[in-house]
XYZ file of C-alpha atoms in Angstrom:
619
model
C 73.731 114.932 55.981
C 72.468 111.932 54.512
C 69.018 111.970 52.156
C 66.567 112.888 54.985
C 63.811 111.055 52.689
C 65.675 107.330 52.715
C 65.603 107.982 56.984
C 62.968 106.191 59.003
C 63.256 108.327 61.662
C 65.110 111.605 60.754
C 65.163 112.739 64.357
C 68.528 110.019 65.123
C 70.475 112.692 62.755
C 69.791 114.982 66.015
C 72.831 114.608 68.194
C 75.093 115.466 64.834
C 73.636 117.853 63.611
C 74.952 121.095 65.009
C 74.734 124.160 62.906
C 70.783 126.140 63.135
C 70.592 125.329 59.436
C 70.456 121.621 59.632
C 67.845 121.442 62.255
C 66.113 123.919 60.384
C 66.111 121.525 57.419
C 65.438 118.299 59.315
C 62.278 120.875 61.145
C 61.334 121.683 57.357
C 61.212 118.156 56.601
C 58.718 116.725 59.382
C 56.439 119.654 59.224
C 56.040 119.219 54.756
C 56.340 115.350 55.819
C 53.209 115.947 58.257
C 54.792 113.968 60.649
C 54.553 116.965 63.678
C 50.792 117.345 62.582
C 50.725 113.937 64.972
C 50.803 115.513 68.315
C 52.979 111.602 69.715
C 55.166 113.006 67.028
C 55.906 116.351 68.520
C 55.892 114.994 71.437
C 59.427 112.814 70.282
C 60.910 115.740 68.088
C 61.100 118.153 71.134
C 62.600 115.001 73.715
C 64.874 114.076 70.402
C 65.980 118.040 70.384
C 66.039 118.423 74.334
C 68.455 115.275 74.632
C 70.710 116.020 72.122
C 71.241 119.134 73.207
C 69.229 121.699 71.444
C 67.215 123.206 73.988
C 67.147 126.604 72.606
C 66.150 125.204 69.189
C 62.746 123.009 70.875
C 61.599 126.202 72.588
C 61.432 127.312 69.803
C 58.746 124.275 68.790
C 56.699 123.700 71.821
C 53.043 124.840 71.125
C 52.385 128.555 72.353
C 48.358 127.037 72.982
C 48.161 123.973 73.159
C 45.193 121.397 73.167
C 47.274 118.863 75.816
C 50.732 119.071 77.891
C 52.097 116.123 75.578
C 54.043 117.661 73.989
C 55.237 119.941 76.691
C 55.681 116.724 79.361
C 57.886 115.067 77.236
C 60.325 118.349 77.237
C 60.030 118.104 80.913
C 60.802 114.009 80.796
C 63.997 114.695 79.155
C 65.117 117.412 80.868
C 64.012 115.165 83.967
C 66.750 112.647 82.768
C 69.490 115.044 81.062
C 72.697 115.847 82.726
C 70.826 119.556 83.954
C 67.682 117.952 85.336
C 67.455 121.304 86.886
C 66.146 122.988 83.625
C 63.231 121.225 84.451
C 62.065 123.321 87.002
C 62.594 126.641 84.876
C 60.313 124.456 81.508
C 57.647 123.731 84.733
C 57.416 127.606 85.127
C 56.134 127.869 81.346
C 53.813 125.437 81.477
C 51.065 127.118 79.479
C 47.882 124.554 81.515
C 47.657 123.290 84.592
C 50.044 120.638 85.445
C 48.883 116.995 85.460
C 50.601 113.672 86.778
C 52.549 113.515 84.502
C 54.184 116.629 84.772
C 54.379 116.312 88.550
C 55.760 113.121 87.817
C 58.667 114.587 85.989
C 59.315 117.113 88.275
C 59.766 114.807 91.409
C 62.167 112.754 89.052
C 64.114 115.959 87.951
C 64.345 116.725 91.724
C 65.408 113.199 92.641
C 68.662 113.337 90.109
C 69.198 116.393 90.928
C 69.308 115.091 94.969
C 72.096 112.221 93.712
C 73.998 114.319 91.850
C 74.315 116.495 95.247
C 74.702 112.845 97.235
C 78.140 112.419 94.685
C 79.475 115.676 95.573
C 78.876 116.847 91.999
C 78.508 120.527 93.141
C 78.749 121.853 89.293
C 75.353 119.941 88.922
C 73.376 121.100 92.054
C 74.377 121.552 95.969
C 73.299 119.484 98.534
C 71.166 123.364 99.779
C 69.513 123.420 96.571
C 68.901 119.927 96.366
C 66.992 120.026 99.372
C 65.236 123.156 98.331
C 64.468 122.100 94.896
C 62.683 119.099 96.553
C 60.925 120.734 99.100
C 59.854 122.897 96.143
C 58.571 119.468 93.800
C 56.952 118.033 97.014
C 54.539 121.883 97.335
C 53.811 121.483 93.550
C 52.772 117.465 93.671
C 50.242 118.664 96.752
C 49.253 121.986 95.588
C 48.403 120.349 92.629
C 46.308 118.147 93.659
C 48.616 114.790 92.357
C 50.588 113.782 95.487
C 48.192 111.109 95.909
C 49.142 110.014 92.329
C 50.922 106.711 92.469
C 53.658 107.453 90.376
C 54.021 110.998 92.132
C 54.390 108.973 95.304
C 56.830 106.586 94.317
C 58.825 109.437 92.702
C 58.605 111.533 96.044
C 60.078 108.341 97.629
C 63.046 108.324 95.615
C 63.607 111.619 95.966
C 63.835 111.637 100.028
C 65.805 108.467 99.451
C 68.418 110.153 97.324
C 68.482 112.770 99.645
C 69.185 110.750 102.748
C 65.981 112.149 104.633
C 65.053 109.336 106.212
C 61.865 110.864 108.108
C 60.664 112.528 105.248
C 61.315 109.060 103.105
C 59.028 107.668 105.842
C 56.619 109.838 105.923
C 56.358 109.482 101.930
C 56.543 105.721 102.270
C 53.409 105.070 104.986
C 51.292 107.647 102.489
C 51.588 104.867 100.382
C 48.531 102.850 100.378
C 49.944 99.755 98.117
C 53.126 100.162 97.662
C 55.293 98.220 94.020
C 58.960 97.235 94.170
C 59.626 100.339 92.944
C 59.172 102.099 96.184
C 59.718 99.425 98.763
C 62.959 99.544 96.992
C 63.190 103.035 97.198
C 62.699 102.346 100.666
C 64.817 100.253 101.557
C 67.597 102.209 99.530
C 66.256 104.966 101.909
C 67.126 103.403 105.309
C 70.339 101.571 104.485
C 72.062 104.077 103.205
C 70.328 106.231 106.582
C 72.058 103.386 108.113
C 69.293 101.449 109.524
C 70.230 98.755 107.491
C 68.181 96.073 110.348
C 64.691 98.091 108.929
C 65.747 97.924 105.149
C 66.859 94.234 106.247
C 63.625 93.253 107.501
C 61.807 95.339 104.553
C 63.775 93.423 102.543
C 62.882 90.149 103.086
C 59.843 90.371 103.909
C 59.594 91.239 99.448
C 58.271 88.625 97.633
C 59.841 89.923 94.492
C 63.654 91.627 94.552
C 65.084 92.954 91.332
C 68.970 94.251 91.235
C 67.912 97.269 92.246
C 67.098 96.123 95.919
C 69.800 93.864 96.361
C 72.511 96.561 95.352
C 70.564 98.922 97.675
C 70.951 96.250 101.049
C 74.653 95.233 99.645
C 75.746 99.179 99.625
C 73.415 99.892 103.187
C 76.047 97.158 104.872
C 78.915 98.571 103.398
C 78.523 101.564 104.325
C 77.811 100.417 107.950
C 81.187 98.986 107.401
C 79.153 95.104 108.083
C 81.067 93.385 105.054
C 80.815 90.325 106.307
C 77.351 90.510 105.692
C 77.239 92.498 102.447
C 79.858 89.764 101.172
C 77.139 86.509 102.620
C 74.401 89.132 100.444
C 76.038 88.883 97.686
C 76.088 85.278 97.425
C 72.432 84.806 97.852
C 71.705 87.260 94.952
C 74.194 85.289 93.200
C 72.380 82.075 94.074
C 69.068 83.896 92.395
C 70.468 83.284 89.694
C 69.219 87.982 90.218
C 71.525 89.819 87.410
C 74.972 91.566 88.606
C 75.615 95.090 87.306
C 78.223 97.524 87.994
C 77.305 99.583 90.917
C 77.200 96.101 92.960
C 80.776 94.201 92.161
C 81.897 97.836 93.604
C 79.990 97.867 96.963
C 81.285 94.297 96.381
C 84.611 95.456 96.520
C 84.450 97.549 98.624
C 83.508 94.759 101.351
C 86.548 93.227 99.716
C 88.841 96.589 101.065
C 86.937 96.805 104.423
C 87.843 93.196 105.447
C 91.030 92.904 103.512
C 89.548 90.018 101.831
C 92.358 89.311 98.573
C 91.355 86.656 96.716
C 87.180 87.409 96.454
C 88.562 90.594 95.516
C 90.034 89.046 92.814
C 86.888 86.804 91.757
C 84.477 89.816 91.618
C 87.546 91.417 89.338
C 87.408 88.271 87.079
C 83.556 88.102 87.364
C 83.653 91.287 85.803
C 85.673 90.450 83.354
C 83.783 87.046 82.505
C 80.998 88.922 81.806
C 81.952 91.381 79.407
C 81.889 94.433 81.583
C 83.476 97.429 80.527
C 86.369 98.907 82.757
C 84.489 102.330 83.684
C 85.354 105.229 85.655
C 83.494 104.350 89.013
C 85.006 100.019 88.045
C 88.200 100.679 87.903
C 88.535 103.498 91.043
C 87.146 100.405 93.378
C 89.358 97.948 91.908
C 92.362 100.007 92.472
C 90.914 100.913 95.708
C 90.213 97.062 96.499
C 93.684 95.989 95.773
C 95.511 98.993 97.817
C 93.903 97.829 100.975
C 95.042 94.602 100.637
C 98.750 95.226 99.660
C 98.429 94.126 96.420
C 100.074 97.457 95.278
C 101.096 95.517 92.373
C 98.230 94.617 91.454
C 96.230 98.255 92.106
C 98.845 100.253 89.750
C 98.425 97.397 87.483
C 94.832 98.380 87.302
C 95.574 101.982 87.694
C 97.409 102.284 84.955
C 95.243 99.753 82.256
C 92.468 102.192 82.970
C 91.899 104.490 79.591
C 89.973 107.135 81.860
C 90.632 108.278 84.823
C 88.413 110.378 86.858
C 90.891 112.672 90.478
C 88.658 109.998 92.450
C 90.792 107.220 90.862
C 93.980 108.984 90.843
C 93.677 110.029 94.388
C 92.627 106.275 95.255
C 96.143 104.907 93.879
C 98.012 108.321 95.492
C 96.262 106.832 98.877
C 97.154 102.844 98.165
C 101.296 104.040 97.840
C 100.576 106.368 101.249
C 99.026 103.499 103.227
C 101.352 100.948 102.051
C 104.548 103.190 103.036
C 105.070 104.089 99.561
C 105.998 107.286 100.245
C 108.480 108.501 97.336
C 106.378 106.544 94.957
C 103.171 108.129 96.394
C 105.467 111.478 95.805
C 105.446 110.839 92.557
C 102.006 109.844 90.929
C 100.627 112.805 92.232
C 103.060 115.143 90.430
C 102.203 113.076 87.427
C 98.498 113.881 88.490
C 99.331 117.411 88.991
C 101.351 117.252 85.156
C 98.559 114.859 83.666
C 95.697 118.247 84.144
C 93.997 116.162 86.912
C 93.330 119.561 89.642
C 93.897 117.537 93.119
C 90.859 117.881 95.923
C 91.139 117.862 99.586
C 91.133 113.968 100.092
C 94.209 113.744 97.495
C 95.837 116.263 99.336
C 95.529 114.162 102.235
C 96.251 111.326 100.894
C 99.455 112.873 99.501
C 100.340 114.629 102.936
C 99.582 111.186 104.576
C 102.246 109.314 102.352
C 105.422 112.055 103.237
C 104.697 111.518 106.624
C 105.408 107.235 106.852
C 107.960 107.913 104.363
C 109.042 111.051 106.192
C 109.668 112.809 103.756
C 109.173 116.737 105.375
C 109.888 118.742 103.596
C 108.146 117.544 100.472
C 104.490 117.350 102.559
C 105.485 121.031 103.483
C 106.007 121.955 99.868
C 102.572 119.994 99.388
C 100.684 121.809 102.656
C 101.457 125.109 101.067
C 100.691 124.248 96.865
C 97.235 123.960 97.906
C 96.204 127.609 97.793
C 97.786 127.601 94.309
C 94.166 124.820 93.277
C 91.745 126.851 95.642
C 91.694 124.216 98.114
C 91.206 125.425 102.073
C 92.704 123.133 104.471
C 90.858 120.590 106.567
C 91.408 119.920 109.887
C 92.973 116.751 108.351
C 95.013 118.560 106.135
C 96.605 120.043 109.736
C 96.410 117.286 111.275
C 98.983 115.790 108.253
C 100.925 118.428 109.292
C 101.273 117.756 112.612
C 102.214 113.848 112.196
C 104.549 114.934 109.780
C 106.554 116.784 112.021
C 106.416 114.490 114.855
C 107.085 111.027 112.953
C 109.995 112.391 112.460
C 111.206 113.968 115.578
C 110.611 117.664 114.854
C 108.893 118.212 117.657
C 109.300 121.569 118.057
C 107.774 122.218 114.809
C 104.856 120.551 115.289
C 104.496 122.654 118.237
C 105.021 125.826 116.576
C 102.857 124.792 113.805
C 99.701 123.713 116.131
C 100.247 127.386 117.808
C 99.896 128.924 114.327
C 96.862 127.280 113.167
C 94.055 129.719 111.914
C 91.402 127.498 114.117
C 91.649 126.158 117.126
C 93.626 122.334 116.815
C 90.907 119.446 117.039
C 91.441 115.930 118.278
C 93.324 114.872 114.802
C 95.980 117.009 116.152
C 96.413 116.269 119.150
C 96.241 112.596 118.118
C 98.798 113.147 115.969
C 101.397 114.743 118.671
C 100.500 111.649 121.026
C 101.432 109.186 118.668
C 104.825 111.422 118.316
C 105.338 111.288 121.647
C 105.159 107.632 121.867
C 107.140 107.224 118.721
C 109.420 109.589 120.679
C 108.962 108.597 124.465
C 108.459 111.757 125.358
C 106.168 111.389 128.567
C 105.641 115.085 129.143
C 104.649 115.687 125.968
C 102.933 112.957 125.575
C 100.690 113.756 129.049
C 100.107 117.672 128.021
C 98.347 115.810 124.149
C 96.248 113.374 126.084
C 95.238 116.207 127.924
C 94.257 118.761 126.049
C 93.111 115.231 123.342
C 90.592 114.085 126.226
C 89.176 118.081 126.422
C 87.422 117.383 123.265
C 86.592 113.253 123.278
C 86.556 112.353 126.594
C 85.724 108.590 126.216
C 88.635 108.235 123.130
C 89.671 104.998 124.108
C 92.603 105.066 121.887
C 94.273 108.226 123.500
C 93.950 106.756 126.943
C 95.878 103.408 125.789
C 98.640 104.804 124.297
C 99.045 107.624 126.728
C 99.726 104.034 129.021
C 101.955 102.593 126.997
C 104.376 105.697 127.071
C 104.326 105.220 130.813
C 104.467 101.354 130.451
C 107.714 101.971 128.404
C 109.563 104.085 131.147
C 108.467 101.795 133.363
C 105.947 104.664 135.047
C 103.540 101.551 137.140
C 101.921 104.870 138.703
C 101.478 106.848 134.947
C 99.626 103.825 134.177
C 97.582 102.933 136.541
C 96.167 106.626 137.266
C 95.505 106.068 133.368
C 93.587 103.659 133.611
C 91.679 104.674 136.883
C 90.603 107.036 134.813
C 89.484 105.218 131.947
C 87.128 102.553 134.823
C 86.130 106.110 136.605
C 85.048 107.338 132.842
C 83.278 104.094 131.528
C 85.435 103.877 128.797
C 86.445 100.394 127.551
C 90.308 99.647 125.159
C 88.736 98.314 121.556
C 89.186 94.764 121.778
C 91.904 93.537 119.840
C 91.683 91.427 116.300
C 92.371 90.289 113.833
C 91.510 87.786 110.116
C 93.037 86.330 107.398
C 91.599 84.766 104.430
C 92.360 81.294 103.690
C 90.617 79.648 100.393
C 87.564 82.616 100.034
C 86.983 81.921 103.494
C 87.744 84.778 106.333
C 88.475 83.982 109.479
C 88.820 85.759 112.919
C 90.833 86.040 115.522
C 90.182 87.906 119.378
C 93.264 88.197 121.749
C 93.890 85.023 124.100
C 91.211 83.235 122.191
C 90.656 79.480 121.712
C 87.539 79.320 119.812
C 88.777 78.511 116.278
C 88.070 75.005 115.629
C 92.080 74.565 114.662
C 93.207 75.444 118.289
C 94.493 72.516 118.785
C 96.753 72.351 115.958
C 97.684 76.464 115.927
C 98.389 76.194 119.749
C 101.654 73.942 118.531
C 102.689 75.964 115.798
C 102.775 78.837 118.360
C 105.192 76.723 120.405
C 107.378 75.622 117.411
C 107.538 79.482 116.558
C 108.523 80.376 119.710
C 110.639 78.191 119.642
C 112.627 79.114 116.416
C 113.046 82.030 117.315
C 114.339 81.657 120.209
C 117.134 80.167 118.640
C 117.251 83.294 116.532
C 118.315 85.413 119.860
C 114.729 86.735 120.479
C 113.043 88.022 123.324
C 109.941 88.913 124.010
C 109.490 92.957 123.322
C 107.138 93.341 127.043
C 107.842 97.647 126.947
C 104.183 98.180 126.364
C 102.489 95.490 128.349
C 100.637 97.806 130.878
C 100.927 95.545 134.217
C 103.528 95.055 136.523
C 103.915 91.511 136.873
C 106.718 89.390 136.419
C 108.463 89.194 133.347
C 107.239 85.565 132.200
C 104.265 87.025 132.493
C 104.224 89.651 130.369
C 105.556 87.020 128.030
C 102.146 85.045 128.431
C 100.103 88.537 128.217
C 101.804 89.455 124.242
C 102.271 85.326 123.484
C 98.767 84.921 122.148
C 97.573 88.817 120.449
C 95.653 88.280 117.493
C 97.913 88.947 115.233
C 100.253 85.934 116.683
C 97.397 83.140 116.427
C 96.208 83.758 112.836
C 100.239 83.530 111.767
C 100.144 80.512 113.363
C 96.776 79.707 111.367
C 98.537 81.664 108.184
C 101.572 78.801 108.629
C 99.794 76.209 108.736
C 96.376 76.627 106.142
C 98.509 78.414 103.715
C 100.819 77.137 101.090
C 104.225 77.837 101.727
C 104.654 79.803 98.355
C 101.495 82.296 99.114
C 102.237 85.658 101.228
C 99.962 85.526 104.522
C 97.823 88.129 104.852
C 96.692 89.627 107.910
C 94.104 92.769 109.207
C 94.130 94.220 112.315
C 92.212 96.753 114.565
C 94.476 98.416 115.772
C 97.566 99.211 115.867
C 100.255 96.781 115.682
C 102.264 96.260 119.456
C 106.616 96.797 118.824
C 106.855 92.933 120.097
C 104.170 91.672 117.767
C 106.349 93.856 114.560
C 109.115 92.807 115.702
C 108.278 88.748 116.175
C 106.711 89.430 112.786
C 109.633 90.202 111.461
C 111.522 87.261 112.658
C 109.070 84.967 111.119
C 109.250 86.284 108.351
C 113.220 85.131 107.994
C 112.945 82.633 109.953
C 110.249 80.405 107.728
C 111.057 82.265 104.428
C 107.631 83.605 104.295
C 106.542 86.906 103.171
C 104.051 88.168 105.522
C 101.576 91.060 104.708
C 99.291 92.645 107.860
C 97.049 95.761 107.601
C 96.749 97.558 110.940
C 95.322 100.963 111.640
C 97.670 103.095 110.944
C 99.636 101.454 107.381
C 100.324 98.190 105.528
C 103.790 96.762 106.843
C 104.684 94.263 103.854
C 107.372 91.849 105.953
C 110.332 89.458 103.937
C 113.553 88.889 104.819
C 113.664 89.692 108.430
C 112.514 93.779 107.274
C 109.803 95.563 107.396
C 108.663 97.893 104.988
C 107.702 100.317 106.982
C 111.655 100.605 108.852
C 110.309 100.448 112.128
C 108.946 103.890 111.812
C 105.162 103.264 112.344
């Protein structure tokens, strides 16, 4: 240990001192030198002990009959900020004097930290139930002790309820604050945004005379939370223009927005921005990058980021496994999952959903079943999503009897995901009878599921059963169920362009129309004929071809051929499952125009090249 007298602040040694004898030596030095005679120095020493994980020693040093709570509050503050904020509650109960407003402020901050830990899914620190109990306890203590009106305590209570996601309680706490400062307003913006009321959050945000980076980040995260990614990116642009410091939390939200929209160029820019600002590749930032690149179809880059990370947690591994799965790389997905196990990372429920999805996409039935059976080894009880994945696994592979037997053996009542998977399998293998059975079961749970109605209509249409199509359409009309409009987006020069089926509103539509004519001409020379089996009307074949010729992905594809250089991949994001004709059409376009095309639909990625698709026509 270095000579103590040469150190300006001997407490800086605390983190490196493990032996009790060394602690006692440092303590003795501080006593002899007279430093601990000062209440402020004693408080600093106690805070340093707690922050250095020497809590037991800190309790021994605490004065038993103090004149003030300065030392005890210093300990409370350190515990509230530490890795185990729940310890602050025991320290609060042991206070030798009535708590003052500082004591209550630190107790409420500890409750807020517990709530944040529960929200982040860290049950080792605090469960959601315990976090709520501690929050009520802290707020009650503030009221009982007469400090509930203290501005710092009010701010802490508001932040605490915001972290819990209790918007009603946060609103009530906010209403009691006479003159809310920036911290309070920011906490309220975060609470409203996290609770899904982003319009109210935006009104409050726009009314702020001053906004710090926390307020901007909370508002951006709120937009991302409710899927309003375009507005999130627009607000991020405003944040940059305002010159506000951009931190890691903001970039993680922006990357999530890019992932939702499939905005690869924008995501690449964020990656560059983080590097240009000297930001370290933390676990959170790296995981967000892996997720963004995967969901934009750039799986090679996603894996490069993954392999470059110095530290990875279960979420990082799961994001990479999921990325391979959604891009149809089932074998690689399974290999990475096994590598994850070998690295000593215990998979969680989401990890198993990802690997089962990968096995399903690739038709790896036996391997998927083995993964499902291994869940018990890790103490993971199967969720309803895992059962849905297993039915999908059997169903896609044509093992419909196994799928039905699996459903019948489930220890719980089959849910909508299970029946939806069986309905999709019925479409793939043209089993009208089974599809009708699955739909009846599904509608008993979700009577207004538009996708299920449309899927059965497709099954009837493919078998030319127009009475069945009309019957399903009649059911939809009677229930007021409307089909979700199909849309596709494509990113060009950092701007995302959106197309709806049959829409002619794009400013370059005349060029798009000419390109569509050229595309159809060149494809017909290759022998292409439109696959109209999924058209839901009993009309003439020529009319059917017209009905599918303006599907949103074809409009986006035509625009991509016009607007993007020949050596640039065309990347399209679609909100619903791609139909068979558009799938066949895009395969041929990739061959005839010699372009690589990446399309993300509701279920998976399709990588088109040279007239082939990565899904092997299995989707």
